[in-house]
PDB file of C-alpha atoms in Angstrom:
ATOM      1  CA  MET A   1       0.129  -0.540  -0.101  1.00 50.00           C
ATOM      2  CA  ALA A   2       3.117   2.013   0.919  1.00 47.00           C
ATOM      3  CA  LEU A   3       4.443   1.887  -2.538  1.00 45.00           C
ATOM      4  CA  LYS A   4       1.076   2.028  -4.161  1.00 47.00           C
ATOM      5  CA  ILE A   5       0.860   5.372  -2.522  1.00 45.00           C
ATOM      6  CA  GLU A   6       4.089   6.669  -3.594  1.00 49.00           C
ATOM      7  CA  PHE A   7       3.619   5.169  -7.357  1.00 43.00           C
ATOM      8  CA  MET A   8       1.214   7.689  -6.782  1.00 48.00           C
ATOM      9  CA  ARG A   9       2.867  10.781  -5.804  1.00 50.00           C
ATOM     10  CA  LYS A  10       5.908   9.593  -8.526  1.00 49.00           C
ATOM     11  CA  THR A  11       3.574   9.629 -10.518  1.00 49.00           C
ATOM     12  CA  ASN A  12       1.308  12.929  -9.221  1.00 52.00           C
ATOM     13  CA  THR A  13       5.082  14.785  -9.895  1.00 48.00           C
ATOM     14  CA  GLN A  14       6.171  13.960 -13.310  1.00 52.00           C
ATOM     15  CA  SER A  15       2.484  15.371 -14.799  1.00 52.00           C
ATOM     16  CA  VAL A  16       3.056  18.185 -12.413  1.00 42.00           C
ATOM     17  CA  ALA A  17       6.063  19.263 -13.363  1.00 46.00           C
ATOM     18  CA  MET A  18       5.407  18.138 -17.364  1.00 48.00           C
ATOM     19  CA  GLY A  19       2.253  20.423 -17.851  1.00 50.00           C
ATOM     20  CA  LEU A  20       3.973  23.041 -15.837  1.00 44.00           C
ATOM     21  CA  GLY A  21       6.783  22.222 -19.441  1.00 49.00           C
ATOM     22  CA  LEU A  22       3.841  21.835 -21.542  1.00 46.00           C
ATOM     23  CA  VAL A  23       2.862  26.161 -20.041  1.00 44.00           C
ATOM     24  CA  LEU A  24       6.423  27.187 -20.214  1.00 45.00           C
ATOM     25  CA  LEU A  25       6.595  25.734 -24.275  1.00 44.00           C
ATOM     26  CA  LEU A  26       3.298  27.868 -25.452  1.00 44.00           C
ATOM     27  CA  THR A  27       4.736  30.734 -23.007  1.00 42.00           C
ATOM     28  CA  THR A  28       7.592  31.122 -24.237  1.00 44.00           C
ATOM     29  CA  LEU A  29       6.522  30.390 -28.320  1.00 43.00           C
ATOM     30  CA  PHE A  30       3.741  33.249 -28.051  1.00 46.00           C
ATOM     31  CA  THR A  31       6.128  34.700 -26.283  1.00 42.00           C
ATOM     32  CA  GLN A  32       8.757  35.649 -28.601  1.00 39.00           C
ATOM     33  CA  PRO A  33       9.450  39.024 -29.924  1.00 44.00           C
ATOM     34  CA  VAL A  34       8.042  39.821 -33.653  1.00 47.00           C
ATOM     35  CA  PHE A  35      10.028  41.381 -35.534  1.00 57.00           C
ATOM     36  CA  ALA A  36       9.365  43.582 -37.417  1.00 77.00           C
ATOM     37  CA  LYS A  37       8.911  44.418 -41.666  1.00 90.00           C
ATOM     38  CA  PRO A  38      11.567  47.235 -42.641  1.00 95.00           C
ATOM     39  CA  LYS A  39       9.702  50.538 -42.944  1.00 97.00           C
ATOM     40  CA  VAL A  40      11.594  51.806 -46.410  1.00 98.00           C
ATOM     41  CA  VAL A  41      11.612  55.483 -47.895  1.00 98.00           C
ATOM     42  CA  VAL A  42      11.542  56.220 -51.464  1.00 97.00           C
ATOM     43  CA  SER A  43      11.496  59.353 -52.815  1.00 96.00           C
ATOM     44  CA  ILE A  44      10.008  59.328 -56.938  1.00 95.00           C
ATOM     45  CA  ALA A  45       6.994  57.081 -57.730  1.00 96.00           C
ATOM     46  CA  PRO A  46       8.821  55.166 -60.219  1.00 97.00           C
ATOM     47  CA  ILE A  47      10.935  54.554 -57.654  1.00 98.00           C
ATOM     48  CA  HIS A  48       8.568  53.848 -55.730  1.00 98.00           C
ATOM     49  CA  SER A  49       6.302  51.190 -58.118  1.00 98.00           C
ATOM     50  CA  LEU A  50      10.024  49.244 -58.473  1.00 98.00           C
ATOM     51  CA  VAL A  51      10.651  49.185 -55.012  1.00 98.00           C
ATOM     52  CA  ALA A  52       6.837  47.986 -54.251  1.00 98.00           C
ATOM     53  CA  SER A  53       7.065  45.784 -56.695  1.00 98.00           C
ATOM     54  CA  VAL A  54       9.921  43.250 -54.937  1.00 98.00           C
ATOM     55  CA  MET A  55       8.481  44.131 -51.350  1.00 98.00           C
ATOM     56  CA  GLN A  56       4.882  42.805 -51.962  1.00 97.00           C
ATOM     57  CA  GLY A  57       2.713  40.667 -49.644  1.00 96.00           C
ATOM     58  CA  VAL A  58       5.541  41.675 -47.212  1.00 97.00           C
ATOM     59  CA  ALA A  59       4.841  45.390 -46.695  1.00 96.00           C
ATOM     60  CA  GLU A  60       3.899  48.810 -48.162  1.00 96.00           C
ATOM     61  CA  PRO A  61       7.186  51.157 -49.283  1.00 98.00           C
ATOM     62  CA  GLU A  62       6.115  54.675 -47.887  1.00 97.00           C
ATOM     63  CA  LEU A  63       6.773  56.961 -50.680  1.00 96.00           C
ATOM     64  CA  LEU A  64       8.452  60.143 -49.927  1.00 94.00           C
ATOM     65  CA  LEU A  65       7.525  62.827 -52.488  1.00 90.00           C
ATOM     66  CA  GLU A  66       3.772  62.558 -53.967  1.00 81.00           C
ATOM     67  CA  GLY A  67       1.495  64.089 -57.395  1.00 68.00           C
ATOM     68  CA  GLY A  68       3.111  66.640 -59.450  1.00 64.00           C
ATOM     69  CA  GLN A  69       5.681  67.756 -56.738  1.00 67.00           C
ATOM     70  CA  SER A  70       9.315  69.056 -57.899  1.00 68.00           C
ATOM     71  CA  PRO A  71      12.534  67.115 -56.649  1.00 72.00           C
ATOM     72  CA  HIS A  72      14.358  69.340 -57.251  1.00 66.00           C
ATOM     73  CA  SER A  73      12.629  72.447 -55.179  1.00 64.00           C
ATOM     74  CA  ILE A  74      10.166  70.988 -52.763  1.00 71.00           C
ATOM     75  CA  SER A  75      10.029  72.308 -49.250  1.00 74.00           C
ATOM     76  CA  LEU A  76       9.467  69.076 -46.439  1.00 83.00           C
ATOM     77  CA  SER A  77       6.911  68.741 -44.542  1.00 87.00           C
ATOM     78  CA  PRO A  78       6.978  67.476 -40.707  1.00 91.00           C
ATOM     79  CA  SER A  79       5.925  64.100 -41.213  1.00 91.00           C
ATOM     80  CA  VAL A  80       8.132  63.966 -44.423  1.00 92.00           C
ATOM     81  CA  ARG A  81      11.233  64.676 -42.477  1.00 93.00           C
ATOM     82  CA  ARG A  82       9.582  61.959 -39.517  1.00 95.00           C
ATOM     83  CA  LYS A  83       8.826  58.621 -41.771  1.00 95.00           C
ATOM     84  CA  ILE A  84      13.687  59.587 -43.084  1.00 96.00           C
ATOM     85  CA  ALA A  85      14.438  59.903 -39.291  1.00 96.00           C
ATOM     86  CA  GLN A  86      12.287  56.419 -38.424  1.00 96.00           C
ATOM     87  CA  ALA A  87      13.264  54.784 -41.565  1.00 97.00           C
ATOM     88  CA  ASP A  88      15.230  50.955 -41.870  1.00 97.00           C
ATOM     89  CA  LEU A  89      16.234  52.227 -45.132  1.00 98.00           C
ATOM     90  CA  ILE A  90      15.632  55.450 -47.773  1.00 98.00           C
ATOM     91  CA  ILE A  91      15.912  55.117 -51.712  1.00 98.00           C
ATOM     92  CA  TRP A  92      16.487  57.430 -53.802  1.00 97.00           C
ATOM     93  CA  ILE A  93      18.147  59.202 -56.808  1.00 97.00           C
ATOM     94  CA  ALA A  94      20.975  61.054 -55.357  1.00 96.00           C
ATOM     95  CA  PRO A  95      21.130  64.851 -53.636  1.00 93.00           C
ATOM     96  CA  THR A  96      22.134  66.225 -57.246  1.00 90.00           C
ATOM     97  CA  PHE A  97      18.181  65.416 -58.208  1.00 92.00           C
ATOM     98  CA  GLU A  98      15.811  65.182 -55.036  1.00 92.00           C
ATOM     99  CA  LEU A  99      17.231  68.574 -53.289  1.00 89.00           C
ATOM    100  CA  GLY A 100      14.496  68.927 -50.955  1.00 89.00           C
ATOM    101  CA  LEU A 101      15.615  65.816 -49.706  1.00 93.00           C
ATOM    102  CA  ALA A 102      19.646  66.062 -49.497  1.00 93.00           C
ATOM    103  CA  LYS A 103      19.731  67.458 -46.187  1.00 92.00           C
ATOM    104  CA  ALA A 104      17.453  65.403 -44.494  1.00 94.00           C
ATOM    105  CA  VAL A 105      18.437  62.304 -46.316  1.00 96.00           C
ATOM    106  CA  ALA A 106      22.555  63.108 -45.115  1.00 95.00           C
ATOM    107  CA  SER A 107      21.388  63.320 -41.187  1.00 95.00           C
ATOM    108  CA  GLN A 108      21.186  59.433 -41.723  1.00 95.00           C
ATOM    109  CA  PRO A 109      23.324  56.456 -40.951  1.00 96.00           C
ATOM    110  CA  GLN A 110      24.415  56.567 -44.520  1.00 93.00           C
ATOM    111  CA  ASP A 111      24.527  52.255 -44.420  1.00 94.00           C
ATOM    112  CA  GLN A 112      20.841  52.918 -43.779  1.00 96.00           C
ATOM    113  CA  VAL A 113      20.697  54.452 -47.679  1.00 98.00           C
ATOM    114  CA  ILE A 114      20.659  53.857 -51.126  1.00 98.00           C
ATOM    115  CA  THR A 115      21.765  56.470 -54.091  1.00 98.00           C
ATOM    116  CA  LEU A 116      21.101  55.058 -57.012  1.00 98.00           C
ATOM    117  CA  LEU A 117      22.749  57.027 -59.211  1.00 96.00           C
ATOM    118  CA  SER A 118      25.858  56.304 -57.754  1.00 95.00           C
ATOM    119  CA  GLU A 119      25.408  52.587 -56.994  1.00 97.00           C
ATOM    120  CA  THR A 120      27.783  51.138 -59.833  1.00 95.00           C
ATOM    121  CA  SER A 121      25.482  48.517 -61.235  1.00 97.00           C
ATOM    122  CA  ILE A 122      23.383  51.313 -62.991  1.00 97.00           C
ATOM    123  CA  GLN A 123      24.210  52.479 -66.339  1.00 96.00           C
ATOM    124  CA  THR A 124      24.948  56.042 -65.633  1.00 96.00           C
ATOM    125  CA  LEU A 125      24.155  58.800 -68.889  1.00 95.00           C
ATOM    126  CA  ALA A 126      25.840  62.152 -69.315  1.00 92.00           C
ATOM    127  CA  LEU A 127      24.360  64.974 -69.125  1.00 88.00           C
ATOM    128  CA  ARG A 128      23.395  66.868 -72.150  1.00 84.00           C
ATOM    129  CA  ASP A 129      25.134  70.089 -72.650  1.00 72.00           C
ATOM    130  CA  SER A 130      26.290  71.487 -75.613  1.00 56.00           C
ATOM    131  CA  GLY A 131      23.983  72.940 -79.096  1.00 53.00           C
ATOM    132  CA  VAL A 132      20.072  72.449 -77.964  1.00 64.00           C
ATOM    133  CA  TRP A 133      20.302  70.273 -74.755  1.00 67.00           C
ATOM    134  CA  HIS A 134      21.427  71.887 -71.699  1.00 50.00           C
ATOM    135  CA  GLU A 135      22.769  71.587 -68.374  1.00 37.00           C
ATOM    136  CA  ALA A 136      19.918  70.607 -66.240  1.00 37.00           C
ATOM    137  CA  ASP A 137      20.545  73.173 -63.549  1.00 37.00           C
ATOM    138  CA  HIS A 138      19.767  70.923 -60.435  1.00 36.00           C
ATOM    139  CA  ALA A 139      23.042  69.764 -61.287  1.00 36.00           C
ATOM    140  CA  HIS A 140      24.605  72.994 -60.071  1.00 35.00           C
ATOM    141  CA  ASN A 141      22.119  74.359 -57.428  1.00 36.00           C
ATOM    142  CA  GLU A 142      23.567  76.611 -54.697  1.00 36.00           C
ATOM    143  CA  SER A 143      21.672  75.665 -52.401  1.00 35.00           C
ATOM    144  CA  ILE A 144      24.579  72.297 -51.866  1.00 35.00           C
ATOM    145  CA  ASP A 145      28.842  72.383 -52.151  1.00 37.00           C
ATOM    146  CA  SER A 146      29.861  71.267 -55.115  1.00 34.00           C
ATOM    147  CA  HIS A 147      32.541  69.482 -53.425  1.00 34.00           C
ATOM    148  CA  GLU A 148      29.960  67.387 -51.868  1.00 38.00           C
ATOM    149  CA  LEU A 149      28.838  66.307 -54.589  1.00 37.00           C
ATOM    150  CA  PRO A 150      30.023  62.307 -55.450  1.00 41.00           C
ATOM    151  CA  SER A 151      30.734  61.860 -59.218  1.00 48.00           C
ATOM    152  CA  ALA A 152      27.534  60.567 -60.047  1.00 52.00           C
ATOM    153  CA  SER A 153      26.724  64.250 -60.642  1.00 60.00           C
ATOM    154  CA  ARG A 154      28.241  64.793 -63.634  1.00 82.00           C
ATOM    155  CA  ALA A 155      24.616  62.084 -64.916  1.00 92.00           C
ATOM    156  CA  ASP A 156      22.219  62.136 -66.155  1.00 94.00           C
ATOM    157  CA  PRO A 157      19.530  61.435 -62.840  1.00 95.00           C
ATOM    158  CA  HIS A 158      15.963  60.391 -65.064  1.00 96.00           C
ATOM    159  CA  ILE A 159      18.064  56.228 -64.314  1.00 98.00           C
ATOM    160  CA  TRP A 160      14.571  54.715 -64.552  1.00 98.00           C
ATOM    161  CA  LEU A 161      13.186  55.177 -68.232  1.00 98.00           C
ATOM    162  CA  ASP A 162      15.736  52.815 -69.235  1.00 97.00           C
ATOM    163  CA  THR A 163      14.711  49.051 -68.424  1.00 97.00           C
ATOM    164  CA  ASN A 164      17.982  47.936 -67.628  1.00 97.00           C
ATOM    165  CA  ASN A 165      18.657  50.523 -64.703  1.00 98.00           C
ATOM    166  CA  ALA A 166      14.379  49.408 -63.540  1.00 98.00           C
ATOM    167  CA  ILE A 167      16.346  45.859 -63.074  1.00 98.00           C
ATOM    168  CA  LYS A 168      19.423  46.821 -61.437  1.00 98.00           C
ATOM    169  CA  ILE A 169      16.989  48.886 -59.305  1.00 98.00           C
ATOM    170  CA  ILE A 170      15.112  45.575 -58.209  1.00 98.00           C
ATOM    171  CA  GLN A 171      17.840  43.964 -58.218  1.00 98.00           C
ATOM    172  CA  ILE A 172      19.695  45.976 -55.628  1.00 98.00           C
ATOM    173  CA  THR A 173      16.705  46.260 -53.424  1.00 98.00           C
ATOM    174  CA  LEU A 174      16.836  42.615 -53.077  1.00 98.00           C
ATOM    175  CA  GLN A 175      19.888  42.326 -52.434  1.00 97.00           C
ATOM    176  CA  LYS A 176      19.719  45.216 -49.617  1.00 97.00           C
ATOM    177  CA  LEU A 177      16.661  43.431 -48.363  1.00 97.00           C
ATOM    178  CA  GLY A 178      17.761  40.229 -47.544  1.00 95.00           C
ATOM    179  CA  GLY A 179      19.772  41.120 -45.212  1.00 94.00           C
ATOM    180  CA  LEU A 180      17.952  43.117 -43.492  1.00 95.00           C
ATOM    181  CA  ASP A 181      14.801  41.284 -43.489  1.00 96.00           C
ATOM    182  CA  PRO A 182      16.219  38.208 -44.505  1.00 96.00           C
ATOM    183  CA  SER A 183      13.083  35.500 -42.914  1.00 96.00           C
ATOM    184  CA  SER A 184      10.943  36.595 -45.842  1.00 97.00           C
ATOM    185  CA  MET A 185      13.865  37.235 -48.544  1.00 97.00           C
ATOM    186  CA  ALA A 186      11.921  33.374 -50.453  1.00 97.00           C
ATOM    187  CA  ILE A 187       9.025  35.961 -51.230  1.00 97.00           C
ATOM    188  CA  TYR A 188      11.264  38.404 -51.902  1.00 98.00           C
ATOM    189  CA  GLN A 189      13.203  36.547 -54.397  1.00 98.00           C
ATOM    190  CA  GLN A 190       9.664  35.353 -55.988  1.00 98.00           C
ATOM    191  CA  ASN A 191       8.742  38.951 -56.282  1.00 98.00           C
ATOM    192  CA  ALA A 192      11.854  40.553 -58.322  1.00 98.00           C
ATOM    193  CA  LEU A 193      11.961  37.101 -60.798  1.00 98.00           C
ATOM    194  CA  LYS A 194       8.633  37.784 -61.792  1.00 98.00           C
ATOM    195  CA  SER A 195       8.726  41.596 -61.831  1.00 98.00           C
ATOM    196  CA  ILE A 196      12.450  41.310 -63.770  1.00 98.00           C
ATOM    197  CA  GLN A 197       9.968  39.033 -66.460  1.00 98.00           C
ATOM    198  CA  LYS A 198       7.640  41.414 -66.818  1.00 97.00           C
ATOM    199  CA  ILE A 199      10.296  43.776 -67.523  1.00 97.00           C
ATOM    200  CA  GLN A 200      11.516  42.184 -70.734  1.00 96.00           C
ATOM    201  CA  SER A 201       8.576  41.046 -71.627  1.00 96.00           C
ATOM    202  CA  LEU A 202       7.187  45.651 -71.807  1.00 95.00           C
ATOM    203  CA  GLN A 203      10.707  46.184 -73.277  1.00 94.00           C
ATOM    204  CA  GLN A 204      10.249  43.985 -75.850  1.00 93.00           C
ATOM    205  CA  ASP A 205       7.210  45.680 -76.605  1.00 92.00           C
ATOM    206  CA  ASN A 206       8.419  48.650 -76.847  1.00 92.00           C
ATOM    207  CA  LEU A 207      11.666  48.062 -79.372  1.00 91.00           C
ATOM    208  CA  GLN A 208       8.450  46.875 -81.717  1.00 92.00           C
ATOM    209  CA  ASN A 209       7.125  48.922 -81.093  1.00 92.00           C
ATOM    210  CA  LEU A 210       8.552  52.029 -81.571  1.00 94.00           C
ATOM    211  CA  LYS A 211      10.216  50.660 -85.047  1.00 92.00           C
ATOM    212  CA  GLY A 212       8.502  53.305 -87.063  1.00 91.00           C
ATOM    213  CA  VAL A 213       8.888  56.522 -85.885  1.00 94.00           C
ATOM    214  CA  LYS A 214      12.857  56.142 -84.386  1.00 92.00           C
ATOM    215  CA  ASN A 215      13.952  58.306 -87.405  1.00 92.00           C
ATOM    216  CA  LYS A 216      11.025  61.176 -86.046  1.00 95.00           C
ATOM    217  CA  PRO A 217      12.493  64.579 -84.864  1.00 95.00           C
ATOM    218  CA  TYR A 218      10.826  66.177 -81.929  1.00 95.00           C
ATOM    219  CA  LEU A 219      11.657  68.149 -79.217  1.00 94.00           C
ATOM    220  CA  VAL A 220      10.979  67.536 -74.953  1.00 94.00           C
ATOM    221  CA  PHE A 221      10.112  70.565 -72.784  1.00 90.00           C
ATOM    222  CA  HIS A 222      13.073  69.940 -70.400  1.00 88.00           C
ATOM    223  CA  ASP A 223      15.897  66.911 -70.890  1.00 91.00           C
ATOM    224  CA  ALA A 224      14.421  63.691 -68.812  1.00 93.00           C
ATOM    225  CA  TYR A 225      14.086  61.206 -71.327  1.00 96.00           C
ATOM    226  CA  GLN A 226      17.206  61.060 -72.221  1.00 96.00           C
ATOM    227  CA  TYR A 227      17.403  56.857 -71.467  1.00 97.00           C
ATOM    228  CA  PHE A 228      14.072  56.369 -73.020  1.00 97.00           C
ATOM    229  CA  GLU A 229      15.675  57.482 -75.764  1.00 96.00           C
ATOM    230  CA  VAL A 230      18.929  55.606 -75.929  1.00 96.00           C
ATOM    231  CA  GLU A 231      17.488  52.514 -75.208  1.00 96.00           C
ATOM    232  CA  GLN A 232      14.620  53.052 -78.411  1.00 95.00           C
ATOM    233  CA  GLY A 233      16.834  54.768 -80.787  1.00 95.00           C
ATOM    234  CA  LEU A 234      14.387  57.459 -80.844  1.00 96.00           C
ATOM    235  CA  ASN A 235      15.331  60.413 -82.534  1.00 95.00           C
ATOM    236  CA  ALA A 236      14.266  63.545 -80.332  1.00 94.00           C
ATOM    237  CA  VAL A 237      16.908  66.710 -81.433  1.00 92.00           C
ATOM    238  CA  GLY A 238      16.681  69.124 -77.924  1.00 90.00           C
ATOM    239  CA  ALA A 239      14.338  70.696 -75.434  1.00 89.00           C
ATOM    240  CA  VAL A 240      12.787  73.999 -74.852  1.00 86.00           C
ATOM    241  CA  THR A 241      14.085  74.864 -71.398  1.00 79.00           C
ATOM    242  CA  LEU A 242      17.236  73.841 -69.695  1.00 67.00           C
ATOM    243  CA  SER A 243      14.835  73.266 -66.883  1.00 67.00           C
ATOM    244  CA  PRO A 244      11.644  72.966 -66.152  1.00 66.00           C
ATOM    245  CA  GLU A 245      10.760  75.485 -62.821  1.00 63.00           C
ATOM    246  CA  GLN A 246      13.037  77.921 -65.884  1.00 69.00           C
ATOM    247  CA  THR A 247      11.426  79.814 -69.101  1.00 71.00           C
ATOM    248  CA  PRO A 248      13.204  80.315 -71.830  1.00 74.00           C
ATOM    249  CA  SER A 249      14.633  83.915 -73.423  1.00 74.00           C
ATOM    250  CA  LEU A 250      13.084  85.194 -75.885  1.00 79.00           C
ATOM    251  CA  LYS A 251      16.714  84.661 -78.103  1.00 80.00           C
ATOM    252  CA  ALA A 252      15.586  81.265 -76.968  1.00 78.00           C
ATOM    253  CA  LEU A 253      12.800  80.932 -78.283  1.00 81.00           C
ATOM    254  CA  LEU A 254      13.837  81.892 -81.543  1.00 84.00           C
ATOM    255  CA  ALA A 255      16.260  79.296 -81.802  1.00 84.00           C
ATOM    256  CA  ILE A 256      14.130  77.193 -80.818  1.00 87.00           C
ATOM    257  CA  LYS A 257      11.082  77.914 -83.962  1.00 89.00           C
ATOM    258  CA  GLU A 258      14.311  77.769 -86.340  1.00 88.00           C
ATOM    259  CA  GLN A 259      15.423  74.498 -85.007  1.00 88.00           C
ATOM    260  CA  ILE A 260      12.313  74.010 -86.219  1.00 91.00           C
ATOM    261  CA  GLN A 261      12.316  74.418 -89.672  1.00 89.00           C
ATOM    262  CA  HIS A 262      15.191  73.651 -90.248  1.00 89.00           C
ATOM    263  CA  GLN A 263      15.581  69.933 -88.945  1.00 90.00           C
ATOM    264  CA  GLY A 264      11.707  69.256 -89.527  1.00 91.00           C
ATOM    265  CA  VAL A 265      10.615  68.297 -86.823  1.00 93.00           C
ATOM    266  CA  GLN A 266       7.429  66.914 -86.519  1.00 91.00           C
ATOM    267  CA  CYS A 267       6.282  66.739 -83.030  1.00 95.00           C
ATOM    268  CA  ILE A 268       6.530  69.031 -79.758  1.00 94.00           C
ATOM    269  CA  PHE A 269       5.768  67.709 -76.041  1.00 95.00           C
ATOM    270  CA  HIS A 270       5.197  69.872 -72.716  1.00 91.00           C
ATOM    271  CA  GLU A 271       4.590  68.341 -69.124  1.00 90.00           C
ATOM    272  CA  PRO A 272       1.476  68.110 -67.430  1.00 84.00           C
ATOM    273  CA  GLN A 273       2.360  69.878 -63.574  1.00 78.00           C
ATOM    274  CA  PHE A 274       3.349  72.600 -65.890  1.00 76.00           C
ATOM    275  CA  ARG A 275       1.704  75.133 -68.140  1.00 69.00           C
ATOM    276  CA  PRO A 276       1.628  74.657 -71.765  1.00 74.00           C
ATOM    277  CA  LYS A 277       1.164  77.286 -72.730  1.00 83.00           C
ATOM    278  CA  LEU A 278       4.456  78.511 -74.316  1.00 82.00           C
ATOM    279  CA  VAL A 279       4.256  74.446 -75.814  1.00 87.00           C
ATOM    280  CA  GLU A 280       1.258  75.677 -76.943  1.00 88.00           C
ATOM    281  CA  ARG A 281       2.527  78.793 -77.897  1.00 87.00           C
ATOM    282  CA  ILE A 282       5.944  77.123 -80.599  1.00 88.00           C
ATOM    283  CA  ALA A 283       3.026  74.459 -81.910  1.00 89.00           C
ATOM    284  CA  GLU A 284       0.765  77.004 -83.445  1.00 89.00           C
ATOM    285  CA  ASP A 285       3.085  79.602 -84.512  1.00 89.00           C
ATOM    286  CA  THR A 286       4.762  76.084 -86.499  1.00 90.00           C
ATOM    287  CA  GLN A 287       2.337  74.583 -87.162  1.00 92.00           C
ATOM    288  CA  ILE A 288       3.620  70.898 -85.762  1.00 93.00           C
ATOM    289  CA  LYS A 289       1.413  68.454 -83.773  1.00 94.00           C
ATOM    290  CA  LEU A 290       1.560  69.117 -80.155  1.00 93.00           C
ATOM    291  CA  GLY A 291       2.014  66.042 -77.597  1.00 94.00           C
ATOM    292  CA  VAL A 292       2.228  65.245 -73.700  1.00 94.00           C
ATOM    293  CA  LEU A 293       5.103  63.656 -72.089  1.00 95.00           C
ATOM    294  CA  ASP A 294       5.584  63.464 -68.147  1.00 94.00           C
ATOM    295  CA  PRO A 295       8.911  61.315 -66.644  1.00 95.00           C
ATOM    296  CA  LEU A 296       7.461  60.858 -63.471  1.00 94.00           C
ATOM    297  CA  GLY A 297       4.040  60.202 -64.158  1.00 93.00           C
ATOM    298  CA  ALA A 298       2.802  62.068 -61.338  1.00 88.00           C
ATOM    299  CA  ASP A 299      -0.987  61.804 -62.018  1.00 90.00           C
ATOM    300  CA  LEU A 300      -0.988  57.509 -62.376  1.00 94.00           C
ATOM    301  CA  LYS A 301      -2.017  55.579 -59.099  1.00 95.00           C
ATOM    302  CA  VAL A 302       1.365  54.790 -56.891  1.00 95.00           C
ATOM    303  CA  GLY A 303       2.727  51.581 -56.228  1.00 96.00           C
ATOM    304  CA  VAL A 304       3.371  47.989 -57.576  1.00 97.00           C
ATOM    305  CA  GLY A 305       1.810  49.412 -61.840  1.00 96.00           C
ATOM    306  CA  GLN A 306       2.693  53.154 -62.240  1.00 97.00           C
ATOM    307  CA  TRP A 307       6.556  52.809 -63.286  1.00 98.00           C
ATOM    308  CA  PHE A 308       5.297  50.037 -66.032  1.00 97.00           C
ATOM    309  CA  ALA A 309       2.158  52.552 -66.702  1.00 97.00           C
ATOM    310  CA  LEU A 310       4.648  54.914 -66.693  1.00 97.00           C
ATOM    311  CA  ILE A 311       6.587  52.909 -69.259  1.00 97.00           C
ATOM    312  CA  GLY A 312       3.687  52.262 -71.635  1.00 96.00           C
ATOM    313  CA  ARG A 313       2.449  55.931 -71.698  1.00 96.00           C
ATOM    314  CA  LEU A 314       5.318  56.796 -72.911  1.00 96.00           C
ATOM    315  CA  ASN A 315       5.309  54.012 -75.553  1.00 96.00           C
ATOM    316  CA  MET A 316       2.001  55.412 -76.366  1.00 95.00           C
ATOM    317  CA  ASN A 317       2.137  59.161 -76.622  1.00 96.00           C
ATOM    318  CA  LEU A 318       5.470  58.967 -79.538  1.00 96.00           C
ATOM    319  CA  GLN A 319       3.272  56.471 -81.002  1.00 95.00           C
ATOM    320  CA  ALA A 320       0.342  58.932 -80.815  1.00 94.00           C
ATOM    321  CA  CYS A 321       2.087  62.766 -81.869  1.00 95.00           C
ATOM    322  CA  LEU A 322       5.065  60.796 -84.014  1.00 94.00           C
ATOM    323  CA  ASN A 323       2.790  57.958 -86.541  1.00 84.00           C
ATOM    324  CA  VAL A 324       0.942  61.443 -89.048  1.00 61.00           C
ATOM    325  CA  ASP A 325       1.517  58.800 -91.463  1.00 56.00           C
ATOM    326  CA  GLN A 326      -0.977  56.824 -89.982  1.00 49.00           C
ATOM    327  CA  GLN A 327      -3.315  59.371 -88.877  1.00 45.00           C
TER     328      GLN A 327
END
C-alpha cells in the first residue's frame, strides 16, 4: 500500500512537471518577439513602384514625394522628415536630383541609404550640355556645396526610364532587403523574378512598337527622357527649356523655332505638371503637333503598377504624336 501511494505521488509530480513544462513552452512560443518588417521610404513614384513590386505581400514602402511635387524644389513637411528619420532603408536618386530631401537624408546613417545614381551597376549617361541640349541646373544648385557632390553629379539622373536600370534597381533592392529581413527573402526573390520578367517583356514591346517612329525628329519640354530615347533609338533633337522651373529667353525661343524649320521637327511635347502655354504657342506658330510626356507619371496611381504604366504611356504618347503617316 505504501509502495502504491509512493508511485502515485511520483506520477503526479511528473505530470505536474510535464504540465508546467508544456505551459512554459507555449508561453515561450507565443511571447517570442515578432520582428517588424523593414520601414522603407522611397523618394519618387517610379522608384517606389519598383521597390513595392519586390516588397509585395510583405510590407508597403512609403513614398516621400507625391503627385506633382517637384523633386528639385520641394519643402519638406514634418511628416516627411519623420518618415526619413524612422526609416530602416531610404532609396533615392541622388542629392543633385531630390534637392529638397538632401539635408534630411544626409543626417541619417549612410548604411541605411541607397543612392541609386552612385550604384556601380546602374548605367548612367552624361548630362547633355551642347547645342540644343542644356546642362540641367539641378546639378549646380547653390544650396549644395559642389565639393560635397558625388562624382555621379555629372550624370543624367532620370535613370528609371531605362528598362535595364529598372531591373538593376529591383536587384539592388532585393539584396538590401535580404540583409534587413532574411525571413522574407523567399518572397522578395519570387517577387523580383516576376517583376524582372515583366520588365523584359515590356522592353521587347517598346522596341517593336516604336520601330516606325525611330527616325522622326521631335522636341521635349526639358531634357528628362535621354535614357528612354537611347534605349529605343529615338530621334529627340532638343529641349525647350533648361529646367522645368525656368522660362526660356526670347533668344532661345527664336532658336527653337529655327530648329523646328531646319530639322523638320514633327512634334513638340509638354509636361502636365507645368503650364503648357509656352509649348502651345510654339506649336501654333510653327504648325507642328503637340503631345504630352511625363517622366514621373505624376497622375498615375501610386504602387506596384506605376512604373509599368509610366513606361507604357511614354510609348503610347510618342506613337500618337509621331505616327503622322497613320492618321
